[in-house]
mmCIF file of C-alpha atoms in Angstrom:
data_model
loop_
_atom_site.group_PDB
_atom_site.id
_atom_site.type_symbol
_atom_site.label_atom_id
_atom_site.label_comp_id
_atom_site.label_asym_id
_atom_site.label_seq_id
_atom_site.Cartn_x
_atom_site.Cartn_y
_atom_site.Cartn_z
ATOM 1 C CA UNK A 1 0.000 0.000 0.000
ATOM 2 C CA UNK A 2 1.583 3.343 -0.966
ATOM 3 C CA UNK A 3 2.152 5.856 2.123
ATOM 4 C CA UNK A 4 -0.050 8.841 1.737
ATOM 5 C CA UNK A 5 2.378 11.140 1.492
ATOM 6 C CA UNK A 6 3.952 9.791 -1.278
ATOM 7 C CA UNK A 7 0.354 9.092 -3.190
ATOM 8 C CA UNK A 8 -0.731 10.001 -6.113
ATOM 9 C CA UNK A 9 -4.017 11.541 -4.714
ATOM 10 C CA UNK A 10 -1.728 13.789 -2.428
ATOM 11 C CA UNK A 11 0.489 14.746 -5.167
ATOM 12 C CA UNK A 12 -2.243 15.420 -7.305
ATOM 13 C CA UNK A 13 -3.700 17.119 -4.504
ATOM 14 C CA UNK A 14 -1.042 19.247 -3.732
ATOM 15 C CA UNK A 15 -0.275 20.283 -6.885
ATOM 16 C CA UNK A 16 -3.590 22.026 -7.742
ATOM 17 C CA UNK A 17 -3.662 23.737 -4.412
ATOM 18 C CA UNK A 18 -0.197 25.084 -5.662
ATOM 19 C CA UNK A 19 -1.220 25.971 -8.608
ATOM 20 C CA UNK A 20 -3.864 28.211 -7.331
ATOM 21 C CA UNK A 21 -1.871 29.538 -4.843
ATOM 22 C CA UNK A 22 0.017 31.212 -7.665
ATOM 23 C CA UNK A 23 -2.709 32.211 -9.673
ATOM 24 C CA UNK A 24 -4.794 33.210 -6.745
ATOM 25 C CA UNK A 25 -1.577 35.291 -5.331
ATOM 26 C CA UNK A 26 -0.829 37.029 -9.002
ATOM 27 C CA UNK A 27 -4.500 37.774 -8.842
ATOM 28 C CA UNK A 28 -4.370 39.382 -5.779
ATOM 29 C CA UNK A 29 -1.193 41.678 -6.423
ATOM 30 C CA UNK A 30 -2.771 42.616 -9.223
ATOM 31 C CA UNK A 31 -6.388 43.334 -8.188
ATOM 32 C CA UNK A 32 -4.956 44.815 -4.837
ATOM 33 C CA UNK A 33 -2.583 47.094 -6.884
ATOM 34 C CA UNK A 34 -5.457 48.448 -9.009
ATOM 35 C CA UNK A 35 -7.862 48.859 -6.007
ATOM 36 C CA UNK A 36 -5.395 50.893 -4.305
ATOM 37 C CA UNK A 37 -4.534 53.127 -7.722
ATOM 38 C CA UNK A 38 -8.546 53.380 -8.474
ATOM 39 C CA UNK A 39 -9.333 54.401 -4.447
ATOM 40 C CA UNK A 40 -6.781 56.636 -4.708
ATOM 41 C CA UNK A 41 -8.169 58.048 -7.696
ATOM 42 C CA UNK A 42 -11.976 58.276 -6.755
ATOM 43 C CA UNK A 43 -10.691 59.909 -3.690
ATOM 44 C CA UNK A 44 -8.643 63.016 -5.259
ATOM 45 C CA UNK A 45 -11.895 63.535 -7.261
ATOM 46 C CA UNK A 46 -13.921 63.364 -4.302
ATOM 47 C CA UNK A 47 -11.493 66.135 -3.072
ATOM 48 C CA UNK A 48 -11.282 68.059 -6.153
ATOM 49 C CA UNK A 49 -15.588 68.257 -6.317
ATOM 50 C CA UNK A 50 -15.646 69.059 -2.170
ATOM 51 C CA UNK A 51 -12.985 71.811 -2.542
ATOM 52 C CA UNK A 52 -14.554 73.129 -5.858
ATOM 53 C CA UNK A 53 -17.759 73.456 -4.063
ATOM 54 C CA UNK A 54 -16.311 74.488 -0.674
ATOM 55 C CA UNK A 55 -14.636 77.668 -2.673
ATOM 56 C CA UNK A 56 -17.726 78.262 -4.506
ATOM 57 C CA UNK A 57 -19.714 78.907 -1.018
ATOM 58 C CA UNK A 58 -16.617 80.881 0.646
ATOM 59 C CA UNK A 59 -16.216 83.335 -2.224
ATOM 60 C CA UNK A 60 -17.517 86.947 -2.280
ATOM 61 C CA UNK A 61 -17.769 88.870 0.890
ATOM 62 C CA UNK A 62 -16.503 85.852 3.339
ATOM 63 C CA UNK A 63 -13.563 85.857 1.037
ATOM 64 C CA UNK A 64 -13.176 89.171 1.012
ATOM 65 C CA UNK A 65 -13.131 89.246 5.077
ATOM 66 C CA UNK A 66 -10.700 86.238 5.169
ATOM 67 C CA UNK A 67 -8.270 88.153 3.325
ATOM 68 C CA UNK A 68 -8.665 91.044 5.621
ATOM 69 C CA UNK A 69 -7.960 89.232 9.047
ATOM 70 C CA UNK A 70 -4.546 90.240 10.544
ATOM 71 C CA UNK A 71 -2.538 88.311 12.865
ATOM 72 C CA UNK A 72 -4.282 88.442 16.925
ATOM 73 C CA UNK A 73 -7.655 88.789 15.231
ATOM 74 C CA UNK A 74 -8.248 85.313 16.134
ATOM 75 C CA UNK A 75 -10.750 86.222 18.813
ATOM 76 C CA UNK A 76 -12.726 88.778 16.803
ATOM 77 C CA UNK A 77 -15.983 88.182 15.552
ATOM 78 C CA UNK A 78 -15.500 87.712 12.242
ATOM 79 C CA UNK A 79 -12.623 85.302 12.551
ATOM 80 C CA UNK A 80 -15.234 83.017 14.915
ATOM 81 C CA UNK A 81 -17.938 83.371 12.623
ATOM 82 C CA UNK A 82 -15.633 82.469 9.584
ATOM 83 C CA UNK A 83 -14.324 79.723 11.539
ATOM 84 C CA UNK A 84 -17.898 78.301 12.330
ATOM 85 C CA UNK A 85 -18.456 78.603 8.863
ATOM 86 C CA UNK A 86 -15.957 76.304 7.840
ATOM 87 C CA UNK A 87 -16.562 73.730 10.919
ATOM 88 C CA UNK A 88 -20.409 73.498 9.641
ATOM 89 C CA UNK A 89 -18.717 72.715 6.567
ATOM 90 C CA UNK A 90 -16.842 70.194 7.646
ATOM 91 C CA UNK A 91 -19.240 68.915 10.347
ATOM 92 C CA UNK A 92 -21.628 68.312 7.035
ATOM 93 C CA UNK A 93 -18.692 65.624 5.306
ATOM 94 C CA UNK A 94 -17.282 63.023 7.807
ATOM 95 C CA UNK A 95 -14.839 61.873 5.088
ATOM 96 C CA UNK A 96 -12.930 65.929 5.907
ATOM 97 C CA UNK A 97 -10.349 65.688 8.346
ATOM 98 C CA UNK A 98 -8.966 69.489 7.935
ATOM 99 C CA UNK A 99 -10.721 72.151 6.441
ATOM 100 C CA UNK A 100 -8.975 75.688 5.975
ATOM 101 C CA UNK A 101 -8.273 78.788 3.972
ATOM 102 C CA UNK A 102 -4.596 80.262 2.983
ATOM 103 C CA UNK A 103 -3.279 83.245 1.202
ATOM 104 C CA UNK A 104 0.026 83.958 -0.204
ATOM 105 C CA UNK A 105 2.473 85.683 1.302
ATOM 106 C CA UNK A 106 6.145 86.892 1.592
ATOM 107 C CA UNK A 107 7.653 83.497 2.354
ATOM 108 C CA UNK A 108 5.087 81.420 0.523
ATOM 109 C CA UNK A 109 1.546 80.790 1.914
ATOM 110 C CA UNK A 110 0.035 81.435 5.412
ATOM 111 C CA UNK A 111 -3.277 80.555 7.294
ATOM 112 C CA UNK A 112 -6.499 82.944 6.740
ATOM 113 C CA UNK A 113 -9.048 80.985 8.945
ATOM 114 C CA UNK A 114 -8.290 77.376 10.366
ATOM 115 C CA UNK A 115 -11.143 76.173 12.769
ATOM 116 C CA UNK A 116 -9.257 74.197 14.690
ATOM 117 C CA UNK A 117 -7.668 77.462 16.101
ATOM 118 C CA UNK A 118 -7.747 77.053 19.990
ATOM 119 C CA UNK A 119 -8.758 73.523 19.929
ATOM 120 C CA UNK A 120 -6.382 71.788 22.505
ATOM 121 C CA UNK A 121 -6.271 68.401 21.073
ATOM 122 C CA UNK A 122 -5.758 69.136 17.535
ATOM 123 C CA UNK A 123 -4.426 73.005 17.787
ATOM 124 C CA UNK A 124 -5.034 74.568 14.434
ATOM 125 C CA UNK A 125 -2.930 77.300 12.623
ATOM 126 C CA UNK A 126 -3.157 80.832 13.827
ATOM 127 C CA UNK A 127 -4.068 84.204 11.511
ATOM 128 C CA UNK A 128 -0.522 84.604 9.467
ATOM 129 C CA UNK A 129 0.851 81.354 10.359
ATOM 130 C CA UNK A 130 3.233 80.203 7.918
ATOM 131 C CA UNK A 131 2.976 76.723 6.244
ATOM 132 C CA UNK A 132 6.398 75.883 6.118
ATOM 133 C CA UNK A 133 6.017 73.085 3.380
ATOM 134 C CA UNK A 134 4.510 74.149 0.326
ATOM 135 C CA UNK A 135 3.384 71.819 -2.251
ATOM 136 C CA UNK A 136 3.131 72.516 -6.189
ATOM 137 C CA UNK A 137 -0.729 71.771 -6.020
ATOM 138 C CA UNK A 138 -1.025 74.385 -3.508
ATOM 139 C CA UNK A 139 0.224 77.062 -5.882
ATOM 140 C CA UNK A 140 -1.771 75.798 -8.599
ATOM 141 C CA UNK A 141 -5.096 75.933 -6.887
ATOM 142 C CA UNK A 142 -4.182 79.462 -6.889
ATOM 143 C CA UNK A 143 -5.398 79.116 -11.287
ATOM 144 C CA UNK A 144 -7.779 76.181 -10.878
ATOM 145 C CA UNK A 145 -8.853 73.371 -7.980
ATOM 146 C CA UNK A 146 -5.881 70.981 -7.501
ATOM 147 C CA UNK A 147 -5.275 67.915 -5.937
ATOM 148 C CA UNK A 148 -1.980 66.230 -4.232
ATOM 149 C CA UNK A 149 -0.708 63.243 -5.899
ATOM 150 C CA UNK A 150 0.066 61.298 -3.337
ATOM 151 C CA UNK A 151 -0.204 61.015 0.822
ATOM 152 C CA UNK A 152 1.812 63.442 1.706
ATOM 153 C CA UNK A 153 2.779 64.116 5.904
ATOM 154 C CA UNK A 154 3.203 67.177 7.826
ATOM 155 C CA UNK A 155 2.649 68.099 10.960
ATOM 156 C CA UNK A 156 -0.774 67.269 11.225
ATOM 157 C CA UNK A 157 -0.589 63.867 9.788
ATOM 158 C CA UNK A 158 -0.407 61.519 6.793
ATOM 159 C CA UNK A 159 -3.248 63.541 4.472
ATOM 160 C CA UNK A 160 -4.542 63.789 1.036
ATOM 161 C CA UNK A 161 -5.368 67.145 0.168
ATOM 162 C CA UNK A 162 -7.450 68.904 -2.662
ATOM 163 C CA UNK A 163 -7.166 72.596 -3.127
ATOM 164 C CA UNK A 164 -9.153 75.435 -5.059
ATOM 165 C CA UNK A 165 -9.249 79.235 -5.530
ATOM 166 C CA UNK A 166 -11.568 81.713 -3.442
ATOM 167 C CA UNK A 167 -12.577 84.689 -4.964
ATOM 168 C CA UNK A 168 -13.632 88.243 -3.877
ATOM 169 C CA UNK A 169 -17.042 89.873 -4.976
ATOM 170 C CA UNK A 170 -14.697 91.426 -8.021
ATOM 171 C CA UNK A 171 -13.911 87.507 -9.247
ATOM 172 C CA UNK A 172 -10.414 88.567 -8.100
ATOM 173 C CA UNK A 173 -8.435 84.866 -6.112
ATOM 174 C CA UNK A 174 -8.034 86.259 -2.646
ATOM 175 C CA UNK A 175 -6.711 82.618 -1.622
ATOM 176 C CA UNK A 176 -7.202 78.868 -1.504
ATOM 177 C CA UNK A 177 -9.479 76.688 0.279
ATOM 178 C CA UNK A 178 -7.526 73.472 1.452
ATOM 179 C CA UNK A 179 -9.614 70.406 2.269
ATOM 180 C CA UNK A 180 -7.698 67.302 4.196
ATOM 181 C CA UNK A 181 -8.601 63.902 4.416
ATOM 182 C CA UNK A 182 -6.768 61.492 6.468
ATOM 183 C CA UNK A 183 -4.934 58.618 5.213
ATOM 184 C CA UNK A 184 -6.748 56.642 8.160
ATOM 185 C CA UNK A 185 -9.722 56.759 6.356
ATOM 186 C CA UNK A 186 -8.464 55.282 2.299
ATOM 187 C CA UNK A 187 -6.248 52.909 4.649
ATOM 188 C CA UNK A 188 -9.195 51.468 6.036
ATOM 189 C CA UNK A 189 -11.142 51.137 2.477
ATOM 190 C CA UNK A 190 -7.639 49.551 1.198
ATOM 191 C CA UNK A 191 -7.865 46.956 4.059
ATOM 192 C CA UNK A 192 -11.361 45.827 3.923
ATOM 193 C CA UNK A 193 -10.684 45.589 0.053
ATOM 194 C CA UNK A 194 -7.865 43.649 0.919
ATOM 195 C CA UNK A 195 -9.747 41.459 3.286
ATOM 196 C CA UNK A 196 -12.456 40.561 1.242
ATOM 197 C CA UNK A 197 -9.901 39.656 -1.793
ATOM 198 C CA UNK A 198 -7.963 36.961 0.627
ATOM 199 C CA UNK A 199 -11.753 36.158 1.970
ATOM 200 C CA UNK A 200 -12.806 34.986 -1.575
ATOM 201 C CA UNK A 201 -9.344 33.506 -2.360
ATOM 202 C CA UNK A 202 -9.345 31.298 0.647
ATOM 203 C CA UNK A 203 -12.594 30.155 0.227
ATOM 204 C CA UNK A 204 -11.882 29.876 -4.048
ATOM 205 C CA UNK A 205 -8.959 27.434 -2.704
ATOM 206 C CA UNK A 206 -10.841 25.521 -0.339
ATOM 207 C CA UNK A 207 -13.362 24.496 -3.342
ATOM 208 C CA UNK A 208 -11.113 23.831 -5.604
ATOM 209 C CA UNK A 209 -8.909 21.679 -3.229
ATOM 210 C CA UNK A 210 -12.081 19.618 -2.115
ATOM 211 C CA UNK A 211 -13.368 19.284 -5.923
ATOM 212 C CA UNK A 212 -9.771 18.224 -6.925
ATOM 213 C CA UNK A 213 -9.257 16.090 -3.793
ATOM 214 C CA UNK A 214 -12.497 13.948 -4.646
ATOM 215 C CA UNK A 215 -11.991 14.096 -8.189
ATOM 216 C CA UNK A 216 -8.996 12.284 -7.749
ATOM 217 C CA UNK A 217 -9.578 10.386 -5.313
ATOM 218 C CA UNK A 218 -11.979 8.698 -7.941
ATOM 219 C CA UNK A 219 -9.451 8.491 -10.018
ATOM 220 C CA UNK A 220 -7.338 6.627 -7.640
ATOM 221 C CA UNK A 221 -9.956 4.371 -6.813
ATOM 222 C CA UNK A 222 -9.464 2.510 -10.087
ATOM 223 C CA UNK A 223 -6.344 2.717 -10.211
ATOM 224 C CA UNK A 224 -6.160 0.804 -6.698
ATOM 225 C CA UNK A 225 -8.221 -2.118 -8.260
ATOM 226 C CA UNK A 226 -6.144 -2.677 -11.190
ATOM 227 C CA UNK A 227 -3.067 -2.752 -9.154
ATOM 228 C CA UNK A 228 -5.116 -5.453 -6.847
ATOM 229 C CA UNK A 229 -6.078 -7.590 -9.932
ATOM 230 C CA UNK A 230 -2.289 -7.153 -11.169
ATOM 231 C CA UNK A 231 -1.312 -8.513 -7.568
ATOM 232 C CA UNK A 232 -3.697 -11.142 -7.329
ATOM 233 C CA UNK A 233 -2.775 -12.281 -10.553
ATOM 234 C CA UNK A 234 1.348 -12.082 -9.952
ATOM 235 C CA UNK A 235 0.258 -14.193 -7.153
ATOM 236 C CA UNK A 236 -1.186 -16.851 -9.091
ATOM 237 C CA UNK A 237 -5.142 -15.774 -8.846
ATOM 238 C CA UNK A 238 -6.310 -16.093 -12.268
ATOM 239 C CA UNK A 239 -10.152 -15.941 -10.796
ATOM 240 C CA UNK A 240 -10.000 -12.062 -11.038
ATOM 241 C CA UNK A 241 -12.567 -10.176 -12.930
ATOM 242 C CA UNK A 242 -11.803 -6.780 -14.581
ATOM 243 C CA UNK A 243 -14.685 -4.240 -13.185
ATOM 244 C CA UNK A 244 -13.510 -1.032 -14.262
ATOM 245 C CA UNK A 245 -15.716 0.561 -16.448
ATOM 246 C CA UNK A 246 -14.391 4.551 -17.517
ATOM 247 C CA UNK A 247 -13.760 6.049 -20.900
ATOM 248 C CA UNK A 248 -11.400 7.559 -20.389
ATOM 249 C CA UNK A 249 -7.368 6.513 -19.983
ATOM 250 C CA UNK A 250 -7.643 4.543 -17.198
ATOM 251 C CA UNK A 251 -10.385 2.844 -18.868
ATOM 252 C CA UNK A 252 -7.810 2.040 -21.845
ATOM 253 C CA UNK A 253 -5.229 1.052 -19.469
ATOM 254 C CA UNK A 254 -8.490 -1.477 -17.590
ATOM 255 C CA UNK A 255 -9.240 -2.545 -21.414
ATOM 256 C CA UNK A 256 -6.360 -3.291 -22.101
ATOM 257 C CA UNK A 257 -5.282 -5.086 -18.901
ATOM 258 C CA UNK A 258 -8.388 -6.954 -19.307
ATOM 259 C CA UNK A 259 -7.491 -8.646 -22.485
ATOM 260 C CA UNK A 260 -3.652 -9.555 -20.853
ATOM 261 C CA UNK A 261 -5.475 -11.231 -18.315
ATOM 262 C CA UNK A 262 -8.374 -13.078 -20.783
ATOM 263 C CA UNK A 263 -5.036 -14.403 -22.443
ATOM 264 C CA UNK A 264 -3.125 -15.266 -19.650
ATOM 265 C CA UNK A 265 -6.337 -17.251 -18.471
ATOM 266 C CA UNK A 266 -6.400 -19.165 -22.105
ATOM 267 C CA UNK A 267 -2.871 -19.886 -22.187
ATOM 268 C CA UNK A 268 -2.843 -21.441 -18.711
ATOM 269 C CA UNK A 269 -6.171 -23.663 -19.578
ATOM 270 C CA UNK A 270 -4.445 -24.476 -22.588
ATOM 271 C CA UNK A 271 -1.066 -25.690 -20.154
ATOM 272 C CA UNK A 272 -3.474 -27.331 -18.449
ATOM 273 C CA UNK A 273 -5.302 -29.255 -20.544
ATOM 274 C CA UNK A 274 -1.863 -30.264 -22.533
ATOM 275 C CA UNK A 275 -0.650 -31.671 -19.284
ATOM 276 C CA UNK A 276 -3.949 -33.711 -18.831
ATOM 277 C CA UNK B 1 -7.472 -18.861 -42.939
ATOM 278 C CA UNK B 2 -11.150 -17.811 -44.388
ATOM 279 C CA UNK B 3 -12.328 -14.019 -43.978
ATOM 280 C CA UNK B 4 -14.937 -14.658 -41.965
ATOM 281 C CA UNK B 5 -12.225 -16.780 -39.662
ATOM 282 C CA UNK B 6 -10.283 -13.441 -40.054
ATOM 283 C CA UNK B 7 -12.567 -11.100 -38.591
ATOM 284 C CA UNK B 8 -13.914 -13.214 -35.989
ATOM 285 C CA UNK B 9 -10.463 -13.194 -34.465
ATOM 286 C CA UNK B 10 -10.175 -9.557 -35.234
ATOM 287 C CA UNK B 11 -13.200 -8.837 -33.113
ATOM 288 C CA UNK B 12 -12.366 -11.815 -30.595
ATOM 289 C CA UNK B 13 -9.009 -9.723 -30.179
ATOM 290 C CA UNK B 14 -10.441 -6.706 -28.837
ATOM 291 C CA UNK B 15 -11.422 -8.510 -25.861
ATOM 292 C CA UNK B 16 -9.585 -11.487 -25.389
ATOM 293 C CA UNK B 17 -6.100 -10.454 -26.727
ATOM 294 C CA UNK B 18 -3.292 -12.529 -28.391
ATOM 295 C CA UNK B 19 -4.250 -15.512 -26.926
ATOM 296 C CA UNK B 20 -7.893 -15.343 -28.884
ATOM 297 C CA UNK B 21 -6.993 -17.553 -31.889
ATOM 298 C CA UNK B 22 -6.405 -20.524 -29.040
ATOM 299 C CA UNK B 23 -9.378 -20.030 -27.571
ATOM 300 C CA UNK B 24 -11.423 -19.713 -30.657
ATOM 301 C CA UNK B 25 -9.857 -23.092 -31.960
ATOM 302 C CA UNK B 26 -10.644 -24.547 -28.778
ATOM 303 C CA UNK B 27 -14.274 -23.579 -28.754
ATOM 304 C CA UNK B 28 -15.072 -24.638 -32.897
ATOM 305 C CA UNK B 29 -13.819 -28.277 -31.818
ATOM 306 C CA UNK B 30 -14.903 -28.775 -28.727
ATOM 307 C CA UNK B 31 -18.450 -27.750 -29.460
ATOM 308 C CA UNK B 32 -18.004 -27.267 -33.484
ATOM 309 C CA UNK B 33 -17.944 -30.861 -34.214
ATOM 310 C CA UNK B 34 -14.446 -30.769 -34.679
ATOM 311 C CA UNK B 35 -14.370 -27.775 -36.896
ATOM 312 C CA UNK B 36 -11.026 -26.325 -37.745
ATOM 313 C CA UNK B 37 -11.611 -22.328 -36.709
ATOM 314 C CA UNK B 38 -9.501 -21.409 -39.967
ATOM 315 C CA UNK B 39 -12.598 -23.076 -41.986
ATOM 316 C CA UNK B 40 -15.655 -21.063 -40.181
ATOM 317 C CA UNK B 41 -18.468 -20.547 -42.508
ATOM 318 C CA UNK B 42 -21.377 -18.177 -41.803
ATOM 319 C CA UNK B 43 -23.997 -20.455 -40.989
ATOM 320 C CA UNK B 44 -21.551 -22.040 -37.905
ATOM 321 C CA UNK B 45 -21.374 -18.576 -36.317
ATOM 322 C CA UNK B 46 -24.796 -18.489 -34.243
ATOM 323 C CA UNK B 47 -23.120 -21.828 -32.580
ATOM 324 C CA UNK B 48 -20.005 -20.513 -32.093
ATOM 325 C CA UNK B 49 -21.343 -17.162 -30.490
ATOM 326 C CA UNK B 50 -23.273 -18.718 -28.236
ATOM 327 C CA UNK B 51 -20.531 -20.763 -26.703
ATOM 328 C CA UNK B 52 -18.311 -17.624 -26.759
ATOM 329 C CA UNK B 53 -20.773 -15.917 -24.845
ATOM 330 C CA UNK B 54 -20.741 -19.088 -22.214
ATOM 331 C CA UNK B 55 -16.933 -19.802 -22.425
ATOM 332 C CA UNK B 56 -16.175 -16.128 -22.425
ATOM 333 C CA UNK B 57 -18.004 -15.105 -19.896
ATOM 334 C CA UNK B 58 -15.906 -16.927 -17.470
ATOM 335 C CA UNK B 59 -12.969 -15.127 -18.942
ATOM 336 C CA UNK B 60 -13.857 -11.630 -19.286
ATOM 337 C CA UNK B 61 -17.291 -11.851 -17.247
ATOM 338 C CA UNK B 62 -19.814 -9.310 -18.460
ATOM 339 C CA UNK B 63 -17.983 -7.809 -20.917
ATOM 340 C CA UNK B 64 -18.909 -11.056 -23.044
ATOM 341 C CA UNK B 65 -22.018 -9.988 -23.627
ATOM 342 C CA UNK B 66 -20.646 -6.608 -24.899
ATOM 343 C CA UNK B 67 -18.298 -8.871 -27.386
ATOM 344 C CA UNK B 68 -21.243 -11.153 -28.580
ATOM 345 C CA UNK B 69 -22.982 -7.974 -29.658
ATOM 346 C CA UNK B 70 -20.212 -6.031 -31.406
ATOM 347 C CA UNK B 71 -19.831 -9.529 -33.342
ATOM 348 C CA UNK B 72 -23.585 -10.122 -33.856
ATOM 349 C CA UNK B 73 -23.663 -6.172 -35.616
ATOM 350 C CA UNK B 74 -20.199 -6.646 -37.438
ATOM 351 C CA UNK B 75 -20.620 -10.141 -38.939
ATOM 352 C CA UNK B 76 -24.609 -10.202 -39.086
ATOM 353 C CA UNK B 77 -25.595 -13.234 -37.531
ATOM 354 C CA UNK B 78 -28.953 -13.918 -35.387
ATOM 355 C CA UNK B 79 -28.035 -15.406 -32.308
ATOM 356 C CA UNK B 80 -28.808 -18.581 -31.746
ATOM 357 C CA UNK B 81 -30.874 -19.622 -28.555
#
C-alpha cells in the first residue's frame, strides 16, 4: 500500500492547491494594486468636487473678510464666525479631516481661517501662520482646484489634500481653500478591500482543493483495483474479474489489462489441458 | 485462414487479446464438431457465439455480452438460442 504522502491523490492534490496559490496570489497583487490606484483616484476627485464646491460657497464677501484678518484677530468676531463657517462645513462631510483657507504671502503661503484654532487636542494654525512646506498643487489651486498626488505628511498627519481658488465679490483669487482627508480613512477602504480579496481567495482554494481532492480520489480508486487484480494475478489468482468501467485513460489502461489477463487465463487452460 | 475466420479473431481480439486464436480453436472443436476455426463458414457462427458468450463469460465476465454484440452487428448473424 503506498504511504499517503507519497500518493498520487496527495500529489495530485497538492499540486492544484499550488497551482492556485500562484494564480490566486498574481490575482491578488494585481487586483490589490489596481484597487489601491482606483481608491486613490476616486478619492482626489472626491477632493477636487468638495474643494470646488467648498470655494464656490466661501467666495464673495466671506472671502473678502478672510483676506482682511490680521494676525491676533483670532478672537474677533469675524474670525469666529468664519471659523464656524468652515466647521459646519466640515461637520456636514465626515470623510474631511482638515478644512482651511490660505493666502500667499512673503515666504510662501500662510493661514487665513483654520477652525481648529484654539482647539487643545488638535491646535489649528493661527491668523498669518506660515505653512512651512509648500506643495506645487497648492500654488496651482491658486489658477484652478488641484489635488496632491500622493499622501503626503506634515505636521498634522499623513493627508490627502485637494485645493481650489476663493474669490472676492470682483472675481479677483483672494486665496485657496484646502480640504484634508486622512490617510486613516483610504487605509481602512484599502484593508477591507484587501480582506475581502484573501476572503474569496481562501474560500476559491478551499473548493477547488475539495473538488480536486475527490476528483482524484476517484481516479485513484481505479487505479487501486487494477493494481489489486495485477497482484492477485502475480500471485497466481487467475479468478479475477476486470470491473472497471471509464472512458477515459484509465479505462484504456483497464481494457487493455483486461485482455492480458483473458489471455493469460487461455494460455494457462491451454497448459493445463496439454498436461492432462 | 477464411475471412470470416479473419474477422472473428479480429473482433475476438479486442477482448480477449493474443491468446484469442487458441481459444477460438478450442471452442469450434470442442463444441463445433471438430471444426477447424480457420474453416468457419457463416452459418456455424450463431453456434459458435453462443458458446463464446458461455466460455467467455468466465474469462472476461460481463464484458462477453458486450463482445457477442459487437460480433452479432459486425458479422450479421442472429443469435442462436
Amino acid at each position: 500500500m503506498t504511504k499517503l504522502v507519497s500518493s498520487l491523490q496527495t500529489k495530485l492534490t497538492m499540486s492544484f492547491i499550488v497551482l492556485i496559490l500562484v494564480v490566486s496570489s498574481l490575482t491578488y497583487l494585481f487586483t490589490f494594486r489596481e484597487t489601491k490606484k482606483g481608491l486613490l483616484e476616486i478619492t482626489q476627485t472626491e477632493l477636487i468636487a468638495l474643494s470646488s464646491v467648498i470655494a464656490n460657497e466661501l467666495s464673495g464677501v466671506q472671502a473678502e473678510d478672510m483676506a482682511s484678518l490680521n494676525p491676533g484677530e483670532e478672537s474677533s468676531g469675524k474670525f469666529t464666525a468664519l471659523a464656524a463657517k468652515l466647521q459646519s462645513i466640515r461637520s456636514a462631510h465626515s470623510d474631511i479631516k482638515y478644512l482651511y483657507t490660505m493666502k500667499k504671502s512673503e515666504k510662501g503661503l500662510s493661514f487665513m481661517v483654520d477652525p481648529d484654532y484654539g482647539n487643545v487636542d488638535d491646535p489649528g494654525a493661527k491668523i498669518g501662520e506660515e505653512y512651512d512646506e509648500v506643495h506645487d498643487q497648492m500654488l496651482m489651486a491658486f489658477e484652478k482646484p488641484a489635488v496632491d498626488p500622493n499622501f503626503y505628511t506634515d505636521k498634522w498627519g499623513t493627508l490627502l489634500s485637494g485645493y481650489a481658488p476663493i474669490h472676492d465679490t470682483k472675481g479677483n483669487v483672494v486665496g485657496i481653500v484646502g480640504v484634508d482627508m486622512g490617510s486613516d480613512l483610504v487605509l481602512a477602504k484599502q484593508a477591507f478591500i484587501g480582506k475581502m480579496i484573501y476572503l474569496i481567495i481562501a474560500i476559491s482554494i478551499l473548493l477547488a482543493a475539495s473538488f480536486i481532492f475527490f476528483f482524484s480520489k476517484t481516479i485513484i480508486k481505479d487505479i487501486h483495483k487494477l493494481n489489486n487484480i495485477a497482484n492477485d494475478i502475480s500471485m497466481g489468482n487467475m479468478g479475477v474479474s476486470m470491473d472497471v468501467e471509464r472512458k477515459d485513460e484509465i479505462g484504456e489502461l483497464a481494457e487493455s489489462f483486461g485482455r492480458m489477463v483473458a489471455s493469460l487465463k487461455i494460455m494457462m487452460m491451454n497448459d493445463n489441458a496439454s498436461d492432462k | 485462414m477464411s475471412e470470416l475466420s479473419e474477422k472473428a479473431l479480429e473482433y475476438t481480439k479486442r477482448y480477449l487479446g493474443p491468446a484469442s486464436k487458441t481459444f477460438l480453436e478450442r471452442q469450434t472443436k470442442s463444441h463445433l464438431k471438430g471444426l477447424a476455426f480457420d474453416d468457419l463458414k457463416h452459418e456455424d457462427l450463431p453456434e459458435l457465439l453462443k458458446w463464446l458468450n458461455i466460455s467467455g463469460g468466465l474469462l472476461i465476465g460481463a464484458k462477453a455480452e458486450e463482445m457477442i454484440k459487437t460480433m452479432e452487428i459486425m458479422l450479421r448473424v442472429k443469435r442462436a438460442v
